[in-house]
Coordinates of C-alpha atoms and ligand atoms in Angstrom, one line a residue:
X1 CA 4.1 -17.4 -11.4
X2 CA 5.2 -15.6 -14.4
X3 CA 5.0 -11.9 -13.4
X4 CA 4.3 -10.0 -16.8
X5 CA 1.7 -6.7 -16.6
X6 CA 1.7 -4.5 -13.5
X7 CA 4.2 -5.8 -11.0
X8 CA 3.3 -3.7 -7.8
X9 CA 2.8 -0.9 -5.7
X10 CA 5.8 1.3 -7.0
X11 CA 5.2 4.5 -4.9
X12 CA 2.2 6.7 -2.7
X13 CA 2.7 10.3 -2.4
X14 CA 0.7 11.2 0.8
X15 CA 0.1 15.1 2.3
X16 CA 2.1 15.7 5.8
X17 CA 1.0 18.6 8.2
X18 CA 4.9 19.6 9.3
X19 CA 7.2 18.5 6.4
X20 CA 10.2 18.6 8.9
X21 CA 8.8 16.6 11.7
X22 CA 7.3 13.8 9.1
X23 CA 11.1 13.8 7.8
X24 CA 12.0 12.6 11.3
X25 CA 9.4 10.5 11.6
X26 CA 9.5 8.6 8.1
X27 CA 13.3 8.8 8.3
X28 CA 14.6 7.9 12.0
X29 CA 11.6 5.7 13.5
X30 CA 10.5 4.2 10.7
X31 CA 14.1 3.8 8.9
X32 CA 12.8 5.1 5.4
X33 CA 16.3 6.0 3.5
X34 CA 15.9 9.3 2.3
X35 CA 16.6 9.6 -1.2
X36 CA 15.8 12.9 -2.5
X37 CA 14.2 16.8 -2.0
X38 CA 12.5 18.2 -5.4
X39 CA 12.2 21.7 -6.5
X40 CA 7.9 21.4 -5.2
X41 CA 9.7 20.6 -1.7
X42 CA 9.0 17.1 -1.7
X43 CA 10.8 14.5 0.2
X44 CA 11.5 11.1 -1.1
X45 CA 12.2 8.0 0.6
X46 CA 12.7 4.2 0.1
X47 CA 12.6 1.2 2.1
X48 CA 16.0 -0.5 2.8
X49 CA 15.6 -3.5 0.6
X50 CA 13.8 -1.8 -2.5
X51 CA 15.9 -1.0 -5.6
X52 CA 13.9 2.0 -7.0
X53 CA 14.6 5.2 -6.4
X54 CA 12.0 5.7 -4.0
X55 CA 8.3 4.4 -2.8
X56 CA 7.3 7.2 -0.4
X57 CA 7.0 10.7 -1.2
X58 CA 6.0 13.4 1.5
X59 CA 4.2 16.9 0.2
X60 CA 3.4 19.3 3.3
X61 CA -0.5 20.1 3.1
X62 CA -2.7 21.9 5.6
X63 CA -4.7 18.7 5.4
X64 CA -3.5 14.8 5.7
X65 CA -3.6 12.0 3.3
X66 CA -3.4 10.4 -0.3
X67 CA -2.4 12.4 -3.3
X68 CA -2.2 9.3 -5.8
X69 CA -0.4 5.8 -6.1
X70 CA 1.5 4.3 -9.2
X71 CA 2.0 0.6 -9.3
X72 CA 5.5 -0.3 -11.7
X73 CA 4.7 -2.6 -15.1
X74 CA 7.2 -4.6 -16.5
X75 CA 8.4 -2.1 -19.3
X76 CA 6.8 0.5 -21.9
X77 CA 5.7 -1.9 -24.5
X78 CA 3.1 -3.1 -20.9
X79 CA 2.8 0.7 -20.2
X80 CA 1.2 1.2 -23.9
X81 CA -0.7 -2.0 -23.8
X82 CA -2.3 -1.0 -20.4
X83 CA -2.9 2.7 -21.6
X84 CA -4.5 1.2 -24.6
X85 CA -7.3 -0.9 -22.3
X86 CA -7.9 1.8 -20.2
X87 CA -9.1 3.8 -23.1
X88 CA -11.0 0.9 -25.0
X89 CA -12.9 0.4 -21.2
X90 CA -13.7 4.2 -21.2
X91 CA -11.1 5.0 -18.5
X92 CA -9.5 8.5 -19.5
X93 CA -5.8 8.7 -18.9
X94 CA -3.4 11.7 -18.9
X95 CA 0.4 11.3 -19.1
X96 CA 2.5 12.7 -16.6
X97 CA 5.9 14.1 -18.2
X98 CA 9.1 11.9 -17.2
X99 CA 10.7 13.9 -14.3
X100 CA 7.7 15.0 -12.6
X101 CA 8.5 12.7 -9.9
X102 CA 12.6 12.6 -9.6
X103 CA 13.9 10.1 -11.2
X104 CA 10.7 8.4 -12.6
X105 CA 9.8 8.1 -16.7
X106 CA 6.6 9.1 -17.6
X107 CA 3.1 7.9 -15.7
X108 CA -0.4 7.0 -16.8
X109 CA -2.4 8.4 -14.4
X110 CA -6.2 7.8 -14.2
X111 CA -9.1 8.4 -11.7
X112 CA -10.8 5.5 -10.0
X113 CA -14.7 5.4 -9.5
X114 CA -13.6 5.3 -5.9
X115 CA -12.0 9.0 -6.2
X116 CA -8.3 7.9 -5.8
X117 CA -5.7 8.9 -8.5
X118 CA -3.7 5.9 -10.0
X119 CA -0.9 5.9 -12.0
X120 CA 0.9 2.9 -14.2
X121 CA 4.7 3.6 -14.7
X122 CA 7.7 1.4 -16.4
X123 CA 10.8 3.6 -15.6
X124 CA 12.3 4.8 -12.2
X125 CA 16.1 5.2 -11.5
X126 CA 17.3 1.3 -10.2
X127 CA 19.6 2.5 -7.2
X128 CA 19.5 -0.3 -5.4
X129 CA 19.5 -1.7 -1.4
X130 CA 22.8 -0.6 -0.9
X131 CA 24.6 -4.2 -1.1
X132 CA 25.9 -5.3 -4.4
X133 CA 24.6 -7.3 -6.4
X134 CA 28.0 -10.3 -6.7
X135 CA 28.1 -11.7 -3.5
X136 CA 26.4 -9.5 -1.3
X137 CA 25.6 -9.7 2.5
X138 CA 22.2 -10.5 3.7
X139 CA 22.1 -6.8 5.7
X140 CA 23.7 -3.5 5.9
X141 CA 23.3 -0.5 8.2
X142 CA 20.1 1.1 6.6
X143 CA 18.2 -2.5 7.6
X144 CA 18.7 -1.7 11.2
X145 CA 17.9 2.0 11.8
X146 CA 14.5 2.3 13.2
X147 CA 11.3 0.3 12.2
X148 CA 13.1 -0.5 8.9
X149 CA 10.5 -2.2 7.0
X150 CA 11.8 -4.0 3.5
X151 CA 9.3 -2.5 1.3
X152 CA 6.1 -1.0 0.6
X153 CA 3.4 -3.6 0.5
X154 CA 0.0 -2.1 -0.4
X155 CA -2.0 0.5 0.7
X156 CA -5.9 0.0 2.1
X157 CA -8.2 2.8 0.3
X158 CA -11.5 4.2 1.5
X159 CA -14.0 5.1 -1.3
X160 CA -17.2 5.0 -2.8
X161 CA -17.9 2.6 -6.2
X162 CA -15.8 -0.3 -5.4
X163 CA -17.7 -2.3 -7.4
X164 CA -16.2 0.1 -9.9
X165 CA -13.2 0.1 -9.0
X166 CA -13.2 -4.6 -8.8
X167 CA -13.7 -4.2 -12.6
X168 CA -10.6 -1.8 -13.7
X169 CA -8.6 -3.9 -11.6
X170 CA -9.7 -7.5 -12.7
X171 CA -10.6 -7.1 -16.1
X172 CA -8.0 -4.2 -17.3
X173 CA -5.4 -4.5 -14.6
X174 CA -4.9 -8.3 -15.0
X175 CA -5.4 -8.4 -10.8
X176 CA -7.4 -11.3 -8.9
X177 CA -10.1 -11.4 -6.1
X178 CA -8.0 -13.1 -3.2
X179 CA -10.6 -12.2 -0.4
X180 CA -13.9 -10.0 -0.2
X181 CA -16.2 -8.6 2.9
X182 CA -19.7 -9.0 2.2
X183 CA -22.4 -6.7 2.9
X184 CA -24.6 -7.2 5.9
X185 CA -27.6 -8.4 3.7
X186 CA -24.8 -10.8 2.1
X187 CA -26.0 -8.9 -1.2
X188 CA -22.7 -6.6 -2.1
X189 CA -19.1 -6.5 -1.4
X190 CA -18.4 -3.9 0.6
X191 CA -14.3 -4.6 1.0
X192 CA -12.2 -6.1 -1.7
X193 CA -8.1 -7.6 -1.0
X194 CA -6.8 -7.5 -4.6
X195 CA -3.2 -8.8 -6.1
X196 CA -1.5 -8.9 -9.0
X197 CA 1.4 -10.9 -7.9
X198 CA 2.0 -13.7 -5.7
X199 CA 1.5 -11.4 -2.8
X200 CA -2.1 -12.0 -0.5
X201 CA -2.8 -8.3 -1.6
X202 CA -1.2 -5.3 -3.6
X203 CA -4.5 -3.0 -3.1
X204 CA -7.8 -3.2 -1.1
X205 CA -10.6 -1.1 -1.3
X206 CA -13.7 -0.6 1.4
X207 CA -16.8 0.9 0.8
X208 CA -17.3 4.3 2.0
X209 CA -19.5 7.6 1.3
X210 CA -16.5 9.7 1.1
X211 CA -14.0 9.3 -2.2
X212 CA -10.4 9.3 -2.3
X213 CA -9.4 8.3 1.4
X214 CA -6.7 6.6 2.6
X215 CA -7.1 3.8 5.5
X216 CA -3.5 2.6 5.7
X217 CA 0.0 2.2 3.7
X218 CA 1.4 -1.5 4.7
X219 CA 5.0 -1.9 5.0
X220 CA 6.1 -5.2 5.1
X221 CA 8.7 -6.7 7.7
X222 CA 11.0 -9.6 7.7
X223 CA 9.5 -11.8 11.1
X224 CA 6.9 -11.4 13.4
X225 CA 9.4 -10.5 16.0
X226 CA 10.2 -7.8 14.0
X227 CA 6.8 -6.2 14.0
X228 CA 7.1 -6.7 17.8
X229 CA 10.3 -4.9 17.5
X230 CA 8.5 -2.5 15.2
X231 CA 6.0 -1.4 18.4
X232 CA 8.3 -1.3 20.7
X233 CA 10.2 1.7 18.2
X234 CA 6.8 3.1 18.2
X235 CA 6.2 3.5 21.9
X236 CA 10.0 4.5 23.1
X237 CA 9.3 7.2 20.4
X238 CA 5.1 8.2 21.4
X239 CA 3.9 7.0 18.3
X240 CA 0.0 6.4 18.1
X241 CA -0.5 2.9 18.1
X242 CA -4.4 1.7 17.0
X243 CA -4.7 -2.1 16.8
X244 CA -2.4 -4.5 17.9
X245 CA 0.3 -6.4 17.5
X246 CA -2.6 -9.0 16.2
X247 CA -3.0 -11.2 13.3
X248 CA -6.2 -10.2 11.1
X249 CA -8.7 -13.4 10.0
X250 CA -8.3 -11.2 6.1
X251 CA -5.4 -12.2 4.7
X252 CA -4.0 -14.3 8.4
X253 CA -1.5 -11.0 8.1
X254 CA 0.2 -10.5 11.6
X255 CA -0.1 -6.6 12.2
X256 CA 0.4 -3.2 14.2
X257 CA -1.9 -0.2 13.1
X258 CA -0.4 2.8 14.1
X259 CA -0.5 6.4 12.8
X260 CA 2.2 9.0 11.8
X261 CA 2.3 12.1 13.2
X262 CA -0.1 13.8 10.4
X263 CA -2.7 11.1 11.4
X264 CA -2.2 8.8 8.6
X265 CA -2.7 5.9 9.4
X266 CA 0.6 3.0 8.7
X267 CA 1.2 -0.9 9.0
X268 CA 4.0 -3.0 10.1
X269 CA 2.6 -6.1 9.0
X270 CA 4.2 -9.8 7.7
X271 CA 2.9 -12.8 7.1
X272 CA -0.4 -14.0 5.2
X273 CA -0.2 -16.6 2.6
X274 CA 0.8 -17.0 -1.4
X275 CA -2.2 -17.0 -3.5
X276 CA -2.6 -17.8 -7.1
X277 CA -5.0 -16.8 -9.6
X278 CA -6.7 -19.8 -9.7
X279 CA -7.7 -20.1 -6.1
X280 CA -11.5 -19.8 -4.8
X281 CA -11.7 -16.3 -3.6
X282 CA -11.8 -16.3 0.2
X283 CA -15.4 -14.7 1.9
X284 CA -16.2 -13.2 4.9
X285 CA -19.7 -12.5 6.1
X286 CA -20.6 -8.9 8.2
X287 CA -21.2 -11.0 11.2
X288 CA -17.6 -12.4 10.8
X289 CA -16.0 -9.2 10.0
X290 CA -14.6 -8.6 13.4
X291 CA -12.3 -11.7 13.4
X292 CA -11.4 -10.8 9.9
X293 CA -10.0 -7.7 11.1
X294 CA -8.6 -9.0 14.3
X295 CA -8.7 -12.9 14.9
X296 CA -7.6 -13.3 18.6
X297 CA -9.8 -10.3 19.7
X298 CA -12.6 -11.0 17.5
X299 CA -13.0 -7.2 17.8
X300 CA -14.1 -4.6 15.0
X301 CA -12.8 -2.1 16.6
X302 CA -14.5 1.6 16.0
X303 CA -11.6 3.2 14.9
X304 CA -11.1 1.0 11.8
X305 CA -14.0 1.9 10.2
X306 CA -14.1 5.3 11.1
X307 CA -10.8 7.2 11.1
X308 CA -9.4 7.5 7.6
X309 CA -7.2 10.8 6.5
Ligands
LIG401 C1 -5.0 -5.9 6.2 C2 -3.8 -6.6 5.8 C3 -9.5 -6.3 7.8 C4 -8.2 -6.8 7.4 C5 -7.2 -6.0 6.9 C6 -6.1 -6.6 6.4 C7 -9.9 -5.0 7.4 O1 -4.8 -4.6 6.4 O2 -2.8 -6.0 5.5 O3 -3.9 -7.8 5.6 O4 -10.2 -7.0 8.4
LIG402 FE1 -3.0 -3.9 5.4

């Protein structure tokens, strides 16, 4: 598939309780390689295999979760183009001065109807996996410290409006409807998987009162063993584990849900199939919602639906 427009999830900056203790967690069980401290006192990290500069960014808060998201668009003259659409659909967008975030160009950041803050961004500092790029190894040391997921996959958001929110992305955003919860009354769509790639999702949204929360940040690993591997980190170091290993029905992604020590909620997840744009959106009724979520089980467990940050 040609891959023109946005690209993907390019970084999350989330609030941490104990900046210090998230460093340890982010950087030694789940094997993020630290790549920076800014003058606000943010941390920065990367997953092994990702190129940019960095996908994770830590800010100590009194209170948990998501300060905004940027997904990376193939260069400026996309960046202007996407800018552009936003306005003509009545989205109001601000730009974020180059430098804001080390070693990022400059952001277009809008609010979504579902109270999250987004951001489009062409530039950030290429610094690569740490293996060259003529002949280089399939591994290095960074892909076997801790959890040591490849990249950032997407991020599951909580919010109000996502009906909202399904129109930015399809009709400005260039994304596709890959699968969709409906309602109990089979009358709305009350969780949406979206993609603008070749991935089963690069966002998904669920319906809730409360805007702007955060439900999980997926990192994505190499082989189901390794997301056993990745649980087995998590309880030799206490980590909070919530659901699984399983395999959810949405997306046939094989999965741990666990949290980090601020309470957000994380994935170690691989797997799922290759949609393309063309393809039937998938559906899932309420009453099959609990496979969706977790397909061996059949189980929607309470904490999914209720414990967001
Ligand atoms: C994911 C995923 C549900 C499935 C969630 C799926 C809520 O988080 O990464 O595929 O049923
Ligand atoms: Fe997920």
């Amino acid at each position: 598939m040609a891959m023109t427009g946005v690209l993907r999830p390019g970084h999350v900056q989330i609030r941490v309780l104990d900046l210090e203790e998230s460093v340890h967690f982010y950087g030694d069980v789940m094997g993020l390689v630290e790549t920076g401290r800014d003058s606000d006192g943010r941390v920065y990290f990367k997953c092994w295999d990702e190129r940019d500069h960095h996908s994770l960014v830590l800010r100590e808060s009194d209170q948990a979760g998501i300060d905004f998201f940027g997904f990376k668009v193939l260069d400026n003259t996309s960046l202007e183009q996407l800018e552009v659409r936003l306005k003509e659909h009545g989205v109001d967008t601000t730009r974020m001065p180059a430098g804001d975030l080390l070693e990022t160009g400059e952001r277009v950041r809008f609010d979504l109807p579902s109270g999250h803050v987004m951001e489009l961004y062409a530039e950030k500092t290429a610094v690569g996996n740490g293996l060259p790029s003529m002949n280089p190894s399939p591994w290095n040391q960074a892909s076997e410290n801790g959890i040591a997921p490849v990249r950032l996959d997407h991020m599951l958001l909580y919010g109000p409006n996502i009906a909202e929110n399904k129109k930015i992305f399809e009709d400005i955003l260039d994304f596709f409807l890959v699968e969709r919860v409906l309602s109990e009354g089979g009358d709305a769509e009350v969780a949406l998987w979206l993609s603008c790639s070749h991935k089963v999702h690069d966002i998904a949204f669920v319906e809730h009162p409360e805007p702007g929360k955060l439900h999980h940040i997926s990192f994505l690993m190499d082989s189901w063993e390794k997301v056993l591997r990745a649980g087995d980190i998590m309880s030799m170091n206490q980590v909070a584990v919530d659901i699984g290993p399983t395999r959810h029905g949405i997306t046939r992604g094989c999965t741990i849900y666990a949290w980090d020590p601020s309470g957000n909620r994380f994935e170690t997840f691989m797997g799922g199939y290759h949609p393309y744009p063309d393809y039937e959106t998938i559906t899932w009724t309420w009453d099959s919602f609990p496979q969706g979520l977790d397909y061996p089980q059949r189980k929607l467990h309470e904490t999914f639906l209720t414990v967001v940050t």
